Amino acid sequence: QVQLVESGGGSVQAGGSLKLSCTAAEHIFRRCEMGWYRQAPQKDRELVSKFSTDGTTTYKDSVKGRFTISRDNDKNMLYLQMSSLKTEDTALYYCGALCAWGGYWSQGTQVTVSS
């Protein structure tokens, strides 16, 4: 059973913007740490931004001021607004949930930024 489904992504020129969306099962969205991760070719998956369970947000240093994570608690939706995109932001982006009982990943969506 798919627990996280994301949408968005695509190709954009450097300096452009994209928005990712992720819908989660309610019990996951409300009880787990929700975040965005990415994996570039031949690199490890890395945290981009997340909401901790206490509501605080964390950002990877290189995306601070350019990316904004947000959530709609009524719709169980997680978002990542990406602006001023750079070629180094090119990666496969995942929505992830870290729960007390385990973790979940979305299917991943490609973000490609061209110069």
PDB file of C-alpha atoms in Angstrom:
ATOM      1  CA  GLN A   1       0.000   0.000   0.000  1.00  0.00           C
ATOM      2  CA  VAL A   2       1.445   3.311  -1.096  1.00  0.00           C
ATOM      3  CA  GLN A   3       1.681   5.683   1.820  1.00  0.00           C
ATOM      4  CA  LEU A   4       3.388   8.698   0.241  1.00  0.00           C
ATOM      5  CA  VAL A   5       2.607  10.036  -3.212  1.00  0.00           C
ATOM      6  CA  GLU A   6       4.392  13.035  -4.636  1.00  0.00           C
ATOM      7  CA  SER A   7       3.858  15.206  -7.640  1.00  0.00           C
ATOM      8  CA  GLY A   8       5.563  18.114  -9.284  1.00  0.00           C
ATOM      9  CA  GLY A   9       9.093  18.254 -10.485  1.00  0.00           C
ATOM     10  CA  GLY A  10      10.219  18.614 -14.074  1.00  0.00           C
ATOM     11  CA  SER A  11      12.751  20.596 -16.032  1.00  0.00           C
ATOM     12  CA  VAL A  12      13.520  24.250 -15.580  1.00  0.00           C
ATOM     13  CA  GLN A  13      16.253  26.707 -16.404  1.00  0.00           C
ATOM     14  CA  ALA A  14      18.574  28.010 -13.736  1.00  0.00           C
ATOM     15  CA  GLY A  15      16.889  30.740 -11.751  1.00  0.00           C
ATOM     16  CA  GLY A  16      13.468  29.213 -12.222  1.00  0.00           C
ATOM     17  CA  SER A  17      11.035  27.761  -9.738  1.00  0.00           C
ATOM     18  CA  LEU A  18       9.255  24.487  -9.134  1.00  0.00           C
ATOM     19  CA  LYS A  19       6.917  23.197  -6.477  1.00  0.00           C
ATOM     20  CA  LEU A  20       6.740  19.649  -5.193  1.00  0.00           C
ATOM     21  CA  SER A  21       3.739  18.212  -3.407  1.00  0.00           C
ATOM     22  CA  CYS A  22       3.357  15.085  -1.332  1.00  0.00           C
ATOM     23  CA  THR A  23       0.237  13.521   0.103  1.00  0.00           C
ATOM     24  CA  ALA A  24       0.523  11.102   2.980  1.00  0.00           C
ATOM     25  CA  ALA A  25      -1.708   8.749   4.846  1.00  0.00           C
ATOM     26  CA  GLU A  26      -3.175  10.635   7.774  1.00  0.00           C
ATOM     27  CA  HIS A  27      -1.630   8.516  10.533  1.00  0.00           C
ATOM     28  CA  ILE A  28       1.795   9.085   8.996  1.00  0.00           C
ATOM     29  CA  PHE A  29       1.380  12.773   8.323  1.00  0.00           C
ATOM     30  CA  ARG A  30       0.253  13.541  11.846  1.00  0.00           C
ATOM     31  CA  ARG A  31       2.686  11.364  13.786  1.00  0.00           C
ATOM     32  CA  CYS A  32       5.910  11.325  11.801  1.00  0.00           C
ATOM     33  CA  GLU A  33       8.729  13.621  10.865  1.00  0.00           C
ATOM     34  CA  MET A  34       8.006  14.698   7.287  1.00  0.00           C
ATOM     35  CA  GLY A  35      10.634  15.918   4.903  1.00  0.00           C
ATOM     36  CA  TRP A  36      12.099  16.266   1.451  1.00  0.00           C
ATOM     37  CA  TYR A  37      15.215  14.447   0.343  1.00  0.00           C
ATOM     38  CA  ARG A  38      17.138  14.262  -2.904  1.00  0.00           C
ATOM     39  CA  GLN A  39      19.643  12.025  -4.594  1.00  0.00           C
ATOM     40  CA  ALA A  40      21.875  13.158  -7.405  1.00  0.00           C
ATOM     41  CA  PRO A  41      23.560  10.609  -9.679  1.00  0.00           C
ATOM     42  CA  GLN A  42      26.347   8.729  -7.926  1.00  0.00           C
ATOM     43  CA  LYS A  43      25.682  10.536  -4.676  1.00  0.00           C
ATOM     44  CA  ASP A  44      23.987   9.553  -1.448  1.00  0.00           C
ATOM     45  CA  ARG A  45      20.469  10.588  -0.645  1.00  0.00           C
ATOM     46  CA  GLU A  46      20.499  13.784   1.406  1.00  0.00           C
ATOM     47  CA  LEU A  47      18.074  15.783   3.473  1.00  0.00           C
ATOM     48  CA  VAL A  48      16.809  18.945   1.807  1.00  0.00           C
ATOM     49  CA  SER A  49      14.299  20.117   4.377  1.00  0.00           C
ATOM     50  CA  LYS A  50      12.049  18.662   7.031  1.00  0.00           C
ATOM     51  CA  PHE A  51       9.446  19.277   9.674  1.00  0.00           C
ATOM     52  CA  SER A  52      10.323  17.705  12.978  1.00  0.00           C
ATOM     53  CA  THR A  53       7.463  16.309  15.020  1.00  0.00           C
ATOM     54  CA  ASP A  54       7.501  19.442  17.173  1.00  0.00           C
ATOM     55  CA  GLY A  55       6.919  21.579  14.079  1.00  0.00           C
ATOM     56  CA  THR A  56      10.385  23.021  13.727  1.00  0.00           C
ATOM     57  CA  THR A  57      11.920  23.185  10.266  1.00  0.00           C
ATOM     58  CA  THR A  58      15.375  22.295   9.077  1.00  0.00           C
ATOM     59  CA  TYR A  59      17.030  23.162   5.779  1.00  0.00           C
ATOM     60  CA  LYS A  60      20.171  22.037   4.045  1.00  0.00           C
ATOM     61  CA  ASP A  61      22.527  25.000   4.083  1.00  0.00           C
ATOM     62  CA  SER A  62      22.733  25.253   0.309  1.00  0.00           C
ATOM     63  CA  VAL A  63      18.967  25.681  -0.085  1.00  0.00           C
ATOM     64  CA  LYS A  64      18.353  28.147   2.726  1.00  0.00           C
ATOM     65  CA  GLY A  65      16.655  31.265   1.430  1.00  0.00           C
ATOM     66  CA  ARG A  66      15.713  29.532  -1.837  1.00  0.00           C
ATOM     67  CA  PHE A  67      13.519  26.610  -0.775  1.00  0.00           C
ATOM     68  CA  THR A  68      10.509  26.705   1.526  1.00  0.00           C
ATOM     69  CA  ILE A  69       8.877  23.702   3.115  1.00  0.00           C
ATOM     70  CA  SER A  70       5.244  23.961   4.109  1.00  0.00           C
ATOM     71  CA  ARG A  71       2.326  21.736   5.024  1.00  0.00           C
ATOM     72  CA  ASP A  72      -1.452  21.677   4.965  1.00  0.00           C
ATOM     73  CA  ASN A  73      -2.580  19.708   7.985  1.00  0.00           C
ATOM     74  CA  ASP A  74      -6.201  19.602   6.825  1.00  0.00           C
ATOM     75  CA  LYS A  75      -5.227  17.922   3.549  1.00  0.00           C
ATOM     76  CA  ASN A  76      -2.267  15.868   4.818  1.00  0.00           C
ATOM     77  CA  MET A  77      -0.112  17.568   2.209  1.00  0.00           C
ATOM     78  CA  LEU A  78       3.563  18.482   2.317  1.00  0.00           C
ATOM     79  CA  TYR A  79       5.077  20.988  -0.091  1.00  0.00           C
ATOM     80  CA  LEU A  80       8.473  22.181  -1.199  1.00  0.00           C
ATOM     81  CA  GLN A  81       8.624  25.471  -3.042  1.00  0.00           C
ATOM     82  CA  MET A  82      11.937  25.737  -4.843  1.00  0.00           C
ATOM     83  CA  SER A  83      13.069  29.080  -6.199  1.00  0.00           C
ATOM     84  CA  SER A  84      16.282  30.430  -7.696  1.00  0.00           C
ATOM     85  CA  LEU A  85      17.082  26.909  -8.778  1.00  0.00           C
ATOM     86  CA  LYS A  86      20.670  26.039  -9.604  1.00  0.00           C
ATOM     87  CA  THR A  87      22.098  23.302 -11.764  1.00  0.00           C
ATOM     88  CA  GLU A  88      23.407  21.614  -8.635  1.00  0.00           C
ATOM     89  CA  ASP A  89      19.818  21.175  -7.452  1.00  0.00           C
ATOM     90  CA  THR A  90      19.334  18.591 -10.193  1.00  0.00           C
ATOM     91  CA  ALA A  91      18.388  15.312  -8.533  1.00  0.00           C
ATOM     92  CA  LEU A  92      15.668  12.809  -7.866  1.00  0.00           C
ATOM     93  CA  TYR A  93      13.554  14.270  -5.080  1.00  0.00           C
ATOM     94  CA  TYR A  94      11.706  12.168  -2.519  1.00  0.00           C
ATOM     95  CA  CYS A  95       9.145  12.851   0.125  1.00  0.00           C
ATOM     96  CA  GLY A  96      10.066  10.915   3.250  1.00  0.00           C
ATOM     97  CA  ALA A  97       8.491  10.130   6.582  1.00  0.00           C
ATOM     98  CA  LEU A  98      10.429   9.030   9.648  1.00  0.00           C
ATOM     99  CA  CYS A  99       8.144   7.407  12.180  1.00  0.00           C
ATOM    100  CA  ALA A 100       8.677   5.710  15.518  1.00  0.00           C
ATOM    101  CA  TRP A 101       7.816   2.403  13.847  1.00  0.00           C
ATOM    102  CA  GLY A 102       9.714   2.855  10.611  1.00  0.00           C
ATOM    103  CA  GLY A 103      10.112   5.003   7.537  1.00  0.00           C
ATOM    104  CA  TYR A 104       8.403   5.598   4.214  1.00  0.00           C
ATOM    105  CA  TRP A 105       9.445   7.007   0.871  1.00  0.00           C
ATOM    106  CA  SER A 106       7.568   8.382  -2.063  1.00  0.00           C
ATOM    107  CA  GLN A 107       8.269   7.143  -5.562  1.00  0.00           C
ATOM    108  CA  GLY A 108      10.576  10.066  -6.356  1.00  0.00           C
ATOM    109  CA  THR A 109      10.323  12.793  -8.940  1.00  0.00           C
ATOM    110  CA  GLN A 110      13.049  14.149 -11.171  1.00  0.00           C
ATOM    111  CA  VAL A 111      14.063  17.785 -10.960  1.00  0.00           C
ATOM    112  CA  THR A 112      16.405  18.903 -13.713  1.00  0.00           C
ATOM    113  CA  VAL A 113      17.878  22.400 -13.768  1.00  0.00           C
ATOM    114  CA  SER A 114      19.669  23.462 -16.925  1.00  0.00           C
ATOM    115  CA  SER A 115      22.059  26.356 -17.356  1.00  0.00           C
TER     116      SER A 115
END
